[in-house]
Backbone as JSON Lines, residues from 0, in Angstrom:
{"i":0,"aa":"X","n":[-23.45,-5.07,-64.32],"ca":[-22.58,-6.05,-63.74],"c":[-22.35,-5.87,-62.18]}
{"i":1,"aa":"X","n":[-22.55,-4.65,-62.03],"ca":[-22.62,-4.24,-60.46],"c":[-23.88,-5.04,-59.74]}
{"i":2,"aa":"X","n":[-25.1,-5.44,-60.28],"ca":[-25.93,-6.04,-59.93],"c":[-25.82,-7.22,-59.33]}
{"i":3,"aa":"X","n":[-25.03,-7.74,-59.77],"ca":[-24.67,-9.4,-58.99],"c":[-23.96,-9.24,-57.37]}
{"i":4,"aa":"X","n":[-23.21,-8.13,-57.41],"ca":[-22.51,-8.34,-55.83],"c":[-23.82,-7.49,-54.95]}
{"i":5,"aa":"X","n":[-24.87,-6.63,-55.75],"ca":[-25.47,-6.03,-54.82],"c":[-26.68,-6.86,-54.41]}
{"i":6,"aa":"X","n":[-26.9,-8.22,-55.48],"ca":[-27.94,-9.24,-55.04],"c":[-27.39,-10.33,-53.98]}
{"i":7,"aa":"X","n":[-26.02,-10.42,-54.04],"ca":[-25.22,-11.42,-53.1],"c":[-25.15,-10.59,-51.63]}
{"i":8,"aa":"X","n":[-25.08,-9.31,-51.94],"ca":[-24.75,-8.23,-50.74],"c":[-26.21,-8.12,-49.75]}
{"i":9,"aa":"X","n":[-27.32,-8.24,-50.88],"ca":[-28.69,-8.05,-50.08],"c":[-28.98,-9.38,-49.39]}
{"i":10,"aa":"X","n":[-28.87,-10.36,-49.94],"ca":[-28.52,-11.96,-49.21],"c":[-27.69,-12.08,-48.15]}
{"i":11,"aa":"X","n":[-26.5,-11.02,-48.17],"ca":[-25.75,-11.55,-46.79],"c":[-26.35,-10.6,-45.83]}
{"i":12,"aa":"X","n":[-27.12,-9.4,-46.26],"ca":[-27.81,-8.69,-45.12],"c":[-28.7,-9.19,-44.67]}
{"i":13,"aa":"X","n":[-29.51,-9.86,-45.61],"ca":[-30.76,-10.61,-44.49],"c":[-29.84,-11.54,-43.6]}
{"i":14,"aa":"X","n":[-29.14,-12.39,-44.39],"ca":[-28.73,-13.5,-43.22],"c":[-28.13,-13.03,-41.79]}
{"i":15,"aa":"X","n":[-27.38,-11.41,-41.92],"ca":[-26.89,-11.1,-41.01],"c":[-28.19,-10.72,-39.92]}
{"i":16,"aa":"X","n":[-29.22,-10.1,-40.39],"ca":[-30.04,-9.84,-39.6],"c":[-30.91,-10.89,-38.63]}
{"i":17,"aa":"X","n":[-31.14,-12.2,-39.87],"ca":[-31.55,-13.3,-39.21],"c":[-30.47,-13.89,-37.51]}
{"i":18,"aa":"X","n":[-29.42,-13.69,-38.11],"ca":[-28.14,-13.99,-36.9],"c":[-27.99,-13.18,-35.96]}
{"i":19,"aa":"X","n":[-28.51,-11.59,-36.51],"ca":[-28.79,-10.8,-35.04],"c":[-29.86,-10.79,-34.06]}
{"i":20,"aa":"X","n":[-31.08,-11.48,-34.72],"ca":[-32.49,-11.61,-34.15],"c":[-32.47,-12.98,-33.47]}
{"i":21,"aa":"X","n":[-31.84,-14.03,-33.72],"ca":[-31.54,-15.43,-33.35],"c":[-30.27,-15.64,-32.79]}
{"i":22,"aa":"X","n":[-29.42,-14.92,-32.97],"ca":[-28.16,-15.18,-32.38],"c":[-27.64,-16.95,-32.77]}
{"i":23,"aa":"X","n":[-28.23,-17.32,-33.73],"ca":[-27.76,-18.39,-33.81],"c":[-26.55,-18.88,-35.15]}
{"i":24,"aa":"X","n":[-25.56,-19.66,-34.32],"ca":[-24.41,-19.77,-34.63],"c":[-24.26,-20.35,-36.34]}
{"i":25,"aa":"X","n":[-25.13,-21.46,-36.62],"ca":[-25.22,-21.83,-38.41],"c":[-25.76,-20.35,-38.9]}
{"i":26,"aa":"X","n":[-26.65,-19.8,-38.35],"ca":[-26.96,-18.39,-39.27],"c":[-25.71,-17.51,-39.31]}
{"i":27,"aa":"X","n":[-24.98,-17.17,-38.59],"ca":[-23.95,-16.38,-38.46],"c":[-22.91,-16.97,-39.54]}
{"i":28,"aa":"X","n":[-22.64,-18.31,-39.52],"ca":[-21.54,-18.68,-40.61],"c":[-22.12,-18.65,-42.0]}
{"i":29,"aa":"X","n":[-23.36,-18.87,-42.09],"ca":[-24.04,-18.69,-43.35],"c":[-23.99,-17.09,-44.07]}
{"i":30,"aa":"X","n":[-23.98,-16.4,-42.87],"ca":[-24.09,-15.27,-43.44],"c":[-22.57,-14.33,-43.77]}
{"i":31,"aa":"X","n":[-21.27,-15.08,-43.0],"ca":[-20.07,-14.99,-43.36],"c":[-19.81,-15.52,-44.42]}
{"i":32,"aa":"X","n":[-20.41,-16.5,-45.09],"ca":[-19.92,-17.26,-46.24],"c":[-20.99,-16.76,-47.32]}
{"i":33,"aa":"X","n":[-22.02,-16.07,-47.24],"ca":[-22.72,-15.07,-48.29],"c":[-21.78,-14.17,-48.49]}
{"i":34,"aa":"X","n":[-21.22,-13.25,-47.52],"ca":[-20.23,-12.17,-47.62],"c":[-19.27,-12.41,-47.96]}
{"i":35,"aa":"X","n":[-18.22,-13.58,-47.94],"ca":[-17.52,-13.97,-48.73],"c":[-17.43,-14.09,-50.09]}
{"i":36,"aa":"X","n":[-18.5,-14.55,-50.18],"ca":[-19.23,-14.93,-51.74],"c":[-19.69,-13.72,-52.64]}
{"i":37,"aa":"X","n":[-20.19,-12.66,-51.65],"ca":[-20.35,-11.32,-52.39],"c":[-18.9,-10.74,-52.75]}
{"i":38,"aa":"X","n":[-18.04,-10.87,-51.81],"ca":[-16.7,-10.11,-52.14],"c":[-16.12,-10.73,-53.05]}
{"i":39,"aa":"X","n":[-15.9,-12.14,-53.35],"ca":[-15.37,-12.64,-54.37],"c":[-16.08,-12.17,-55.68]}
{"i":40,"aa":"X","n":[-17.5,-12.0,-56.11],"ca":[-18.1,-11.68,-57.09],"c":[-17.85,-10.2,-57.22]}
{"i":41,"aa":"X","n":[-17.8,-9.5,-56.41],"ca":[-17.24,-7.86,-56.4],"c":[-15.85,-7.72,-56.89]}
{"i":42,"aa":"X","n":[-15.02,-8.52,-56.77],"ca":[-13.92,-8.85,-57.17],"c":[-13.51,-9.12,-58.49]}
{"i":43,"aa":"X","n":[-14.57,-9.99,-58.74],"ca":[-14.38,-10.38,-60.31],"c":[-15.0,-9.43,-61.09]}
{"i":44,"aa":"X","n":[-16.04,-8.37,-60.53],"ca":[-16.95,-7.51,-61.31],"c":[-15.88,-6.49,-61.73]}
{"i":45,"aa":"X","n":[-15.08,-6.33,-60.73],"ca":[-14.06,-5.22,-60.59],"c":[-13.03,-5.35,-61.56]}
{"i":46,"aa":"X","n":[-12.41,-6.54,-61.48],"ca":[-11.29,-7.38,-62.34],"c":[-11.82,-7.04,-63.91]}
{"i":47,"aa":"X","n":[-12.92,-7.8,-64.24],"ca":[-13.82,-7.54,-65.72],"c":[-13.94,-6.28,-66.0]}
{"i":48,"aa":"X","n":[-14.27,-4.96,-65.07],"ca":[-14.01,-3.61,-65.44],"c":[-12.62,-3.25,-65.93]}
{"i":49,"aa":"X","n":[-11.95,-4.09,-65.16],"ca":[-10.6,-3.09,-65.19],"c":[-9.89,-3.68,-66.57]}
{"i":50,"aa":"X","n":[-10.44,-4.94,-67.03],"ca":[-10.02,-5.39,-68.24],"c":[-10.87,-4.5,-69.49]}
{"i":51,"aa":"X","n":[-11.82,-4.08,-68.99],"ca":[-12.7,-3.61,-69.99],"c":[-12.16,-2.24,-70.29]}
{"i":52,"aa":"X","n":[-11.91,-1.04,-69.72],"ca":[-11.46,-0.22,-69.68],"c":[-9.94,0.04,-69.71]}
{"i":53,"aa":"X","n":[-8.77,-1.02,-69.34],"ca":[-7.8,-0.82,-69.3],"c":[-6.96,-0.33,-68.13]}
{"i":54,"aa":"X","n":[-7.44,0.07,-67.08],"ca":[-7.13,0.56,-65.65],"c":[-8.26,0.18,-64.75]}
{"i":55,"aa":"X","n":[-7.53,0.45,-63.45],"ca":[-8.29,0.08,-62.16],"c":[-9.66,0.9,-61.96]}
{"i":56,"aa":"X","n":[-10.88,0.39,-61.84],"ca":[-12.27,1.39,-62.13],"c":[-12.21,2.41,-60.87]}
{"i":57,"aa":"X","n":[-11.29,2.95,-60.48],"ca":[-11.56,4.23,-59.48],"c":[-11.89,5.63,-59.68]}
{"i":58,"aa":"X","n":[-12.06,5.45,-61.05],"ca":[-12.19,6.98,-61.49],"c":[-13.86,7.03,-61.76]}
{"i":59,"aa":"X","n":[-14.19,8.51,-61.1],"ca":[-15.4,8.48,-61.37],"c":[-16.36,8.4,-59.93]}
{"i":60,"aa":"X","n":[-17.48,8.58,-59.87],"ca":[-18.41,8.2,-58.57],"c":[-18.64,7.25,-58.03]}
{"i":61,"aa":"X","n":[-19.07,6.43,-59.35],"ca":[-19.73,5.1,-59.33],"c":[-18.61,4.23,-58.85]}
{"i":62,"aa":"X","n":[-17.47,4.37,-60.01],"ca":[-16.36,3.21,-59.65],"c":[-15.58,3.53,-57.98]}
{"i":63,"aa":"X","n":[-15.51,4.95,-57.72],"ca":[-14.99,4.73,-56.25],"c":[-16.01,4.4,-55.31]}
{"i":64,"aa":"X","n":[-17.07,4.33,-55.46],"ca":[-18.22,3.8,-54.48],"c":[-18.32,2.22,-54.58]}
{"i":65,"aa":"X","n":[-18.03,1.74,-55.47],"ca":[-17.91,0.63,-55.76],"c":[-16.81,-0.06,-54.89]}
{"i":66,"aa":"X","n":[-15.8,0.61,-55.54],"ca":[-14.53,0.32,-54.21],"c":[-14.75,0.36,-53.15]}
{"i":67,"aa":"X","n":[-15.03,1.49,-52.73],"ca":[-15.42,1.79,-51.23],"c":[-16.07,0.52,-50.49]}
{"i":68,"aa":"X","n":[-17.22,0.13,-51.48],"ca":[-17.91,-0.78,-50.65],"c":[-17.06,-2.16,-50.72]}
{"i":69,"aa":"X","n":[-16.47,-2.37,-51.84],"ca":[-15.65,-3.89,-51.84],"c":[-14.7,-3.86,-50.68]}
{"i":70,"aa":"X","n":[-13.99,-2.29,-50.22],"ca":[-12.97,-2.73,-49.57],"c":[-13.61,-2.52,-48.09]}
{"i":71,"aa":"X","n":[-14.76,-1.6,-47.94],"ca":[-15.61,-2.29,-46.51],"c":[-15.84,-3.29,-46.32]}
{"i":72,"aa":"X","n":[-16.06,-4.23,-47.21],"ca":[-16.66,-5.53,-46.95],"c":[-15.12,-6.22,-46.54]}
{"i":73,"aa":"X","n":[-14.13,-6.27,-47.26],"ca":[-12.82,-6.48,-46.58],"c":[-12.53,-6.36,-45.37]}
{"i":74,"aa":"X","n":[-12.53,-4.62,-45.11],"ca":[-12.41,-4.55,-43.54],"c":[-13.28,-5.3,-42.83]}
{"i":75,"aa":"X","n":[-14.54,-5.12,-43.05],"ca":[-15.39,-5.99,-42.22],"c":[-15.03,-7.33,-41.77]}
{"i":76,"aa":"X","n":[-14.73,-8.3,-43.1],"ca":[-14.55,-9.28,-42.99],"c":[-13.13,-9.57,-41.65]}
{"i":77,"aa":"X","n":[-12.19,-8.96,-42.46],"ca":[-10.72,-9.06,-41.11],"c":[-11.52,-9.02,-39.94]}
{"i":78,"aa":"X","n":[-12.01,-7.88,-39.71],"ca":[-12.48,-7.59,-38.01],"c":[-13.02,-8.78,-37.69]}
{"i":79,"aa":"X","n":[-14.3,-9.26,-38.5],"ca":[-15.31,-10.24,-38.14],"c":[-14.3,-11.69,-37.76]}
{"i":80,"aa":"X","n":[-13.36,-12.01,-38.7],"ca":[-12.97,-13.1,-38.67],"c":[-11.68,-13.14,-37.68]}
{"i":81,"aa":"X","n":[-11.24,-12.19,-37.29],"ca":[-10.36,-12.31,-36.29],"c":[-10.81,-12.1,-34.78]}
{"i":82,"aa":"X","n":[-12.06,-11.45,-34.62],"ca":[-12.8,-11.57,-33.09],"c":[-13.76,-12.63,-33.32]}
{"i":83,"aa":"X","n":[-14.07,-13.16,-34.33],"ca":[-15.25,-14.29,-34.35],"c":[-16.79,-13.8,-33.89]}
{"i":84,"aa":"X","n":[-16.52,-12.54,-34.11],"ca":[-18.37,-11.37,-33.44],"c":[-18.7,-11.2,-34.75]}
{"i":85,"aa":"X","n":[-19.91,-12.0,-35.1],"ca":[-20.98,-11.18,-36.18],"c":[-21.71,-10.67,-36.18]}
{"i":86,"aa":"X","n":[-22.17,-10.07,-35.06],"ca":[-22.96,-9.25,-34.63],"c":[-23.22,-8.01,-35.27]}
{"i":87,"aa":"X","n":[-21.95,-7.53,-35.5],"ca":[-21.71,-6.06,-36.39],"c":[-22.19,-6.09,-37.7]}
{"i":88,"aa":"X","n":[-22.42,-7.19,-38.39],"ca":[-22.89,-7.47,-39.74],"c":[-24.03,-6.88,-39.89]}
{"i":89,"aa":"X","n":[-25.0,-6.72,-38.99],"ca":[-26.24,-6.03,-39.13],"c":[-26.23,-4.91,-39.33]}
{"i":90,"aa":"X","n":[-25.24,-4.22,-38.96],"ca":[-25.0,-2.63,-39.28],"c":[-24.29,-2.28,-40.32]}
{"i":91,"aa":"X","n":[-23.27,-3.11,-40.8],"ca":[-22.43,-2.7,-41.64],"c":[-22.89,-3.02,-43.28]}
{"i":92,"aa":"X","n":[-23.7,-4.33,-43.39],"ca":[-23.72,-4.99,-44.72],"c":[-24.76,-4.05,-45.32]}
{"i":93,"aa":"X","n":[-26.19,-3.75,-44.57],"ca":[-26.93,-2.83,-44.95],"c":[-26.65,-1.85,-45.7]}
{"i":94,"aa":"X","n":[-25.42,-1.16,-45.1],"ca":[-24.71,-0.35,-45.11],"c":[-23.89,-0.23,-46.44]}
{"i":95,"aa":"X","n":[-23.22,-1.41,-46.78],"ca":[-22.94,-1.92,-47.9],"c":[-23.61,-1.73,-49.28]}
{"i":96,"aa":"X","n":[-25.21,-2.49,-48.62],"ca":[-26.02,-2.73,-50.07],"c":[-26.39,-1.12,-50.48]}
{"i":97,"aa":"X","n":[-26.87,-0.31,-49.52],"ca":[-27.23,1.22,-49.62],"c":[-26.86,1.65,-50.67]}
{"i":98,"aa":"X","n":[-24.69,1.68,-50.57],"ca":[-24.39,2.2,-51.09],"c":[-23.78,1.85,-52.39]}
{"i":99,"aa":"X","n":[-24.16,0.19,-52.8],"ca":[-23.74,-0.35,-53.77],"c":[-24.54,-0.55,-54.83]}
{"i":100,"aa":"X","n":[-26.08,-0.13,-54.21],"ca":[-27.38,0.58,-55.0],"c":[-26.76,1.43,-56.31]}
{"i":101,"aa":"X","n":[-25.84,2.68,-55.71],"ca":[-25.55,3.46,-56.91],"c":[-24.85,3.17,-57.93]}
{"i":102,"aa":"X","n":[-23.75,2.08,-57.86],"ca":[-23.02,1.51,-59.09],"c":[-23.4,0.55,-59.86]}
{"i":103,"aa":"X","n":[-24.86,0.02,-59.24],"ca":[-25.97,-0.82,-59.82],"c":[-26.82,-0.21,-60.67]}
{"i":104,"aa":"X","n":[-27.0,1.03,-60.0],"ca":[-28.16,1.99,-61.33],"c":[-27.56,2.37,-62.26]}
{"i":105,"aa":"X","n":[-25.92,3.0,-62.07],"ca":[-25.47,3.77,-63.07],"c":[-24.34,2.86,-63.74]}
{"i":106,"aa":"X","n":[-24.54,1.55,-63.96],"ca":[-23.35,0.6,-64.28],"c":[-22.4,1.27,-65.67]}
{"i":107,"aa":"X","n":[-21.92,2.05,-65.33],"ca":[-20.69,2.46,-66.33],"c":[-19.42,2.77,-65.69]}
{"i":108,"aa":"X","n":[-18.34,2.77,-66.66],"ca":[-16.83,2.67,-65.56],"c":[-16.7,4.5,-66.66]}
{"i":109,"aa":"X","n":[-16.19,4.91,-65.69],"ca":[-15.64,6.32,-66.35],"c":[-14.24,6.18,-66.78]}
{"i":110,"aa":"X","n":[-13.77,6.85,-67.79],"ca":[-12.66,7.03,-68.58],"c":[-11.61,7.48,-67.74]}
{"i":111,"aa":"X","n":[-10.49,7.2,-67.79],"ca":[-9.3,7.8,-66.78],"c":[-9.07,9.1,-67.6]}
{"i":112,"aa":"X","n":[-8.78,10.58,-66.81],"ca":[-7.76,11.47,-67.59],"c":[-6.63,11.12,-67.79]}
{"i":113,"aa":"X","n":[-5.8,11.72,-68.65],"ca":[-4.5,11.61,-69.04],"c":[-3.88,12.2,-67.53]}
{"i":114,"aa":"X","n":[-3.86,12.66,-66.93],"ca":[-3.1,13.24,-65.57],"c":[-3.33,12.22,-64.43]}
{"i":115,"aa":"X","n":[-4.26,11.32,-64.62],"ca":[-4.45,9.97,-63.79],"c":[-3.71,8.95,-64.19]}
{"i":116,"aa":"X","n":[-3.17,8.9,-65.26],"ca":[-2.61,7.65,-65.7],"c":[-0.8,7.26,-65.12]}
{"i":117,"aa":"X","n":[-0.91,7.82,-64.07],"ca":[0.53,7.23,-63.03],"c":[0.05,6.15,-62.41]}
{"i":118,"aa":"X","n":[1.1,5.06,-62.35],"ca":[1.32,3.7,-61.72],"c":[0.59,3.91,-60.29]}
{"i":119,"aa":"X","n":[1.15,5.21,-59.43],"ca":[0.77,5.61,-58.34],"c":[-0.12,5.88,-58.16]}
{"i":120,"aa":"X","n":[-1.2,6.53,-59.01],"ca":[-2.82,6.62,-58.86],"c":[-3.4,5.36,-58.03]}
{"i":121,"aa":"X","n":[-3.48,4.14,-58.75],"ca":[-4.18,3.17,-58.1],"c":[-3.72,2.71,-56.82]}
{"i":122,"aa":"X","n":[-2.86,2.84,-56.68],"ca":[-1.82,2.44,-55.02],"c":[-2.71,3.61,-54.25]}
{"i":123,"aa":"X","n":[-2.7,5.06,-54.5],"ca":[-2.88,5.65,-53.84],"c":[-4.46,5.98,-53.37]}
{"i":124,"aa":"X","n":[-5.28,5.98,-54.71],"ca":[-6.6,5.63,-54.27],"c":[-7.1,4.28,-53.44]}
{"i":125,"aa":"X","n":[-6.71,3.32,-53.71],"ca":[-7.28,2.27,-53.06],"c":[-6.58,2.09,-51.81]}
{"i":126,"aa":"X","n":[-5.2,2.65,-51.3],"ca":[-4.97,2.72,-50.0],"c":[-6.03,3.91,-49.05]}
{"i":127,"aa":"X","n":[-6.14,4.96,-49.96],"ca":[-7.21,5.94,-49.15],"c":[-8.61,5.58,-49.25]}
{"i":128,"aa":"X","n":[-8.73,4.56,-50.09],"ca":[-10.2,4.31,-50.2],"c":[-10.55,2.86,-48.94]}
{"i":129,"aa":"X","n":[-9.33,2.28,-48.57],"ca":[-9.46,1.24,-47.6],"c":[-9.52,1.85,-46.49]}
{"i":130,"aa":"X","n":[-8.23,2.87,-46.31],"ca":[-8.51,3.7,-45.17],"c":[-9.82,3.99,-44.67]}
{"i":131,"aa":"X","n":[-10.39,4.58,-45.52],"ca":[-12.01,5.26,-45.22],"c":[-12.94,4.16,-44.98]}
{"i":132,"aa":"X","n":[-12.7,3.04,-45.5],"ca":[-13.7,2.01,-45.08],"c":[-13.48,1.47,-43.77]}
{"i":133,"aa":"X","n":[-12.47,1.59,-43.51],"ca":[-11.94,0.81,-41.91],"c":[-12.16,1.82,-41.1]}
{"i":134,"aa":"X","n":[-11.94,3.23,-41.35],"ca":[-12.36,4.06,-40.27],"c":[-14.0,3.92,-40.53]}
{"i":135,"aa":"X","n":[-14.6,4.01,-41.43],"ca":[-16.22,4.26,-41.18],"c":[-16.51,2.55,-40.48]}
{"i":136,"aa":"X","n":[-16.23,1.7,-40.84],"ca":[-16.49,0.77,-39.8],"c":[-15.83,0.65,-38.28]}
{"i":137,"aa":"X","n":[-14.82,1.18,-38.06],"ca":[-14.51,2.29,-36.74],"c":[-15.53,2.9,-35.96]}
{"i":138,"aa":"X","n":[-16.46,3.65,-37.06],"ca":[-17.17,4.92,-36.94],"c":[-18.26,3.82,-36.13]}
{"i":139,"aa":"X","n":[-19.24,3.04,-37.09],"ca":[-19.94,2.01,-36.8],"c":[-19.9,1.44,-35.25]}
{"i":140,"aa":"X","n":[-18.62,0.97,-35.0],"ca":[-18.54,0.02,-33.95],"c":[-18.35,1.06,-32.51]}
{"i":141,"aa":"X","n":[-17.78,2.17,-32.97],"ca":[-17.62,3.03,-31.78],"c":[-19.27,3.41,-31.69]}
{"i":142,"aa":"X","n":[-20.2,3.68,-32.6],"ca":[-21.27,4.22,-31.82],"c":[-22.42,2.79,-31.33]}
{"i":143,"aa":"X","n":[-21.92,1.75,-31.59],"ca":[-22.78,0.92,-31.18],"c":[-22.17,0.6,-29.49]}
{"i":144,"aa":"X","n":[-20.7,0.56,-29.52],"ca":[-20.06,0.79,-28.26],"c":[-20.8,1.9,-27.52]}
{"i":145,"aa":"X","n":[-20.98,3.15,-27.9],"ca":[-21.84,4.4,-26.7],"c":[-23.12,3.55,-26.39]}
{"i":146,"aa":"X","n":[-23.74,3.08,-27.39],"ca":[-25.19,3.13,-26.99],"c":[-25.32,1.71,-25.81]}
{"i":147,"aa":"X","n":[-24.49,0.56,-26.23],"ca":[-24.19,-0.39,-25.13],"c":[-23.6,0.43,-23.87]}
{"i":148,"aa":"X","n":[-22.47,1.21,-23.65],"ca":[-22.17,1.64,-22.43],"c":[-23.1,2.65,-22.04]}
{"i":149,"aa":"X","n":[-23.96,3.17,-22.63],"ca":[-24.94,4.11,-22.02],"c":[-26.11,3.41,-21.05]}
{"i":150,"aa":"X","n":[-26.41,2.02,-22.13],"ca":[-27.6,1.3,-21.3],"c":[-26.76,0.53,-20.11]}
{"i":151,"aa":"X","n":[-25.43,0.11,-20.04],"ca":[-24.92,-0.33,-18.76],"c":[-24.85,0.88,-17.99]}
{"i":152,"aa":"X","n":[-24.41,2.04,-17.89],"ca":[-24.3,2.81,-17.32],"c":[-25.46,3.61,-16.34]}
{"i":153,"aa":"X","n":[-26.83,3.19,-17.32],"ca":[-27.75,3.55,-16.76],"c":[-28.45,2.43,-15.75]}
{"i":154,"aa":"X","n":[-27.57,1.06,-15.73],"ca":[-28.2,0.16,-15.3],"c":[-29.7,-0.43,-15.65]}
{"i":155,"aa":"X","n":[-29.7,-0.22,-17.11],"ca":[-31.08,-0.63,-17.68],"c":[-30.6,-1.49,-18.92]}
{"i":156,"aa":"X","n":[-30.5,-2.63,-18.68],"ca":[-30.05,-3.81,-19.67],"c":[-31.52,-4.31,-20.41]}
{"i":157,"aa":"X","n":[-31.12,-3.62,-21.71],"ca":[-32.03,-4.01,-22.83],"c":[-32.09,-4.41,-23.82]}
{"i":158,"aa":"X","n":[-32.26,-3.96,-25.23],"ca":[-32.06,-4.54,-26.43],"c":[-30.95,-4.44,-26.68]}
{"i":159,"aa":"X","n":[-29.76,-3.3,-26.25],"ca":[-28.43,-3.63,-26.63],"c":[-27.68,-4.42,-26.13]}
{"i":160,"aa":"X","n":[-27.86,-4.76,-24.65],"ca":[-27.36,-5.5,-23.58],"c":[-27.51,-6.92,-24.35]}
{"i":161,"aa":"X","n":[-28.56,-7.13,-24.72],"ca":[-29.06,-8.42,-25.12],"c":[-28.54,-9.09,-26.5]}
{"i":162,"aa":"X","n":[-28.53,-7.87,-27.47],"ca":[-28.06,-8.25,-28.7],"c":[-26.52,-8.11,-29.18]}
{"i":163,"aa":"X","n":[-25.67,-7.07,-28.43],"ca":[-24.64,-6.66,-29.08],"c":[-23.33,-7.34,-27.91]}
{"i":164,"aa":"X","n":[-22.5,-7.55,-28.69],"ca":[-21.17,-8.16,-28.14],"c":[-20.64,-7.35,-26.79]}
{"i":165,"aa":"X","n":[-20.12,-7.51,-25.8],"ca":[-19.51,-7.21,-24.89],"c":[-18.44,-5.96,-24.99]}
{"i":166,"aa":"X","n":[-18.5,-4.85,-24.41],"ca":[-17.73,-4.06,-24.62],"c":[-16.39,-4.14,-24.98]}
{"i":167,"aa":"X","n":[-15.71,-5.32,-24.64],"ca":[-14.43,-5.68,-24.66],"c":[-14.23,-6.28,-25.91]}
{"i":168,"aa":"X","n":[-15.16,-6.82,-26.21],"ca":[-15.14,-7.34,-27.9],"c":[-15.21,-6.14,-28.73]}
{"i":169,"aa":"X","n":[-16.13,-5.14,-28.52],"ca":[-16.58,-3.95,-29.36],"c":[-15.18,-3.42,-29.42]}
{"i":170,"aa":"X","n":[-14.13,-3.14,-28.37],"ca":[-13.09,-2.21,-28.02],"c":[-12.31,-2.9,-28.82]}
{"i":171,"aa":"X","n":[-12.09,-4.2,-29.11],"ca":[-10.97,-4.74,-29.4],"c":[-11.52,-4.85,-31.41]}
{"i":172,"aa":"X","n":[-12.4,-5.01,-31.55],"ca":[-12.93,-4.92,-33.15],"c":[-12.65,-3.55,-33.43]}
{"i":173,"aa":"X","n":[-12.94,-2.21,-32.64],"ca":[-12.5,-0.88,-32.84],"c":[-11.22,-0.64,-33.1]}
{"i":174,"aa":"X","n":[-10.5,-1.01,-32.42],"ca":[-8.84,-1.02,-32.09],"c":[-8.33,-1.39,-33.5]}
{"i":175,"aa":"X","n":[-8.75,-2.83,-34.1],"ca":[-8.48,-3.68,-35.36],"c":[-8.53,-3.0,-36.45]}
{"i":176,"aa":"X","n":[-10.16,-2.28,-36.27],"ca":[-10.39,-1.39,-37.7],"c":[-9.74,0.12,-37.61]}
{"i":177,"aa":"X","n":[-9.21,0.64,-36.6],"ca":[-8.5,1.79,-36.61],"c":[-7.35,1.53,-36.7]}
{"i":178,"aa":"X","n":[-6.69,0.59,-36.51],"ca":[-5.41,0.26,-36.9],"c":[-4.95,0.01,-38.57]}
{"i":179,"aa":"X","n":[-5.76,-0.62,-39.01],"ca":[-6.06,-0.8,-40.24],"c":[-5.9,0.5,-41.02]}
{"i":180,"aa":"X","n":[-6.92,1.24,-40.52],"ca":[-7.41,2.79,-41.04],"c":[-6.2,3.7,-41.3]}
{"i":181,"aa":"X","n":[-5.34,3.85,-39.95],"ca":[-4.61,4.28,-40.14],"c":[-2.94,3.91,-40.85]}
{"i":182,"aa":"X","n":[-3.21,2.62,-40.74],"ca":[-2.11,2.22,-41.76],"c":[-2.23,2.32,-43.17]}
{"i":183,"aa":"X","n":[-3.12,2.35,-43.26],"ca":[-3.74,2.57,-44.94],"c":[-3.82,4.07,-45.19]}
{"i":184,"aa":"X","n":[-4.05,4.73,-44.35],"ca":[-4.26,6.3,-44.73],"c":[-2.65,6.66,-44.78]}
{"i":185,"aa":"X","n":[-1.8,6.36,-44.01],"ca":[-0.62,6.5,-43.91],"c":[0.2,6.1,-45.18]}
{"i":186,"aa":"X","n":[-0.08,5.0,-45.69],"ca":[0.23,4.6,-47.1],"c":[-0.03,5.59,-48.38]}
{"i":187,"aa":"X","n":[-1.38,5.66,-48.25],"ca":[-2.21,6.59,-49.47],"c":[-1.51,7.83,-49.35]}
{"i":188,"aa":"X","n":[-1.39,8.73,-48.11],"ca":[-0.48,9.62,-48.21],"c":[0.58,10.0,-48.48]}
{"i":189,"aa":"X","n":[1.75,9.08,-48.13],"ca":[2.96,8.85,-48.39],"c":[2.99,8.65,-49.92]}
{"i":190,"aa":"X","n":[2.33,8.0,-50.76],"ca":[2.31,7.39,-52.02],"c":[1.82,8.71,-52.57]}
{"i":191,"aa":"X","n":[0.8,9.31,-52.43],"ca":[0.41,11.03,-52.47],"c":[1.38,11.97,-52.64]}
{"i":192,"aa":"X","n":[2.37,11.47,-51.61],"ca":[3.46,12.93,-51.75],"c":[4.47,12.64,-52.72]}
{"i":193,"aa":"X","n":[4.65,11.41,-52.77],"ca":[5.81,10.44,-53.73],"c":[5.05,11.24,-55.23]}
{"i":194,"aa":"X","n":[3.96,10.6,-55.64],"ca":[3.27,10.63,-56.69],"c":[3.1,12.19,-57.08]}
């Protein structure tokens, strides 16, 4: 079942690459629509796996990675839609594709041990995975910020200056990703302490 979201994410990655190279508005909108469709199909797959095993499939490596990819896509879509900047998709979506290969290859859902049957488990793990996904997004944005900053500081305007958004836009994107990451990290830690 995890092959379907993988295929859609591959399509989104190709569309984001086309948008990044051409800086075409329609290509960017198509890339966003494909990624939204990928998130919806991934949501459906996670829902089907939940119905299959009777719990949210966050247990085990493949379940955690699949959930991380899904939450990374949600975090990126939030950042993209609130800043209306699609250039970072060329860095984020291929990372999602590479990670989604693991659940697609071993298409199995691990059974939950009895110690993890608390209802707090799903909230704790999903909050922390969303925090990790948001902070990973902030890391990628921060690296691109530094690449563009170094190019501007050296007064050698080249590849990054031509294709990346401005430092102000990258700063806003990074701030939003970090804010969401810290919020969900706090929720995950509080729920973990209660659990």
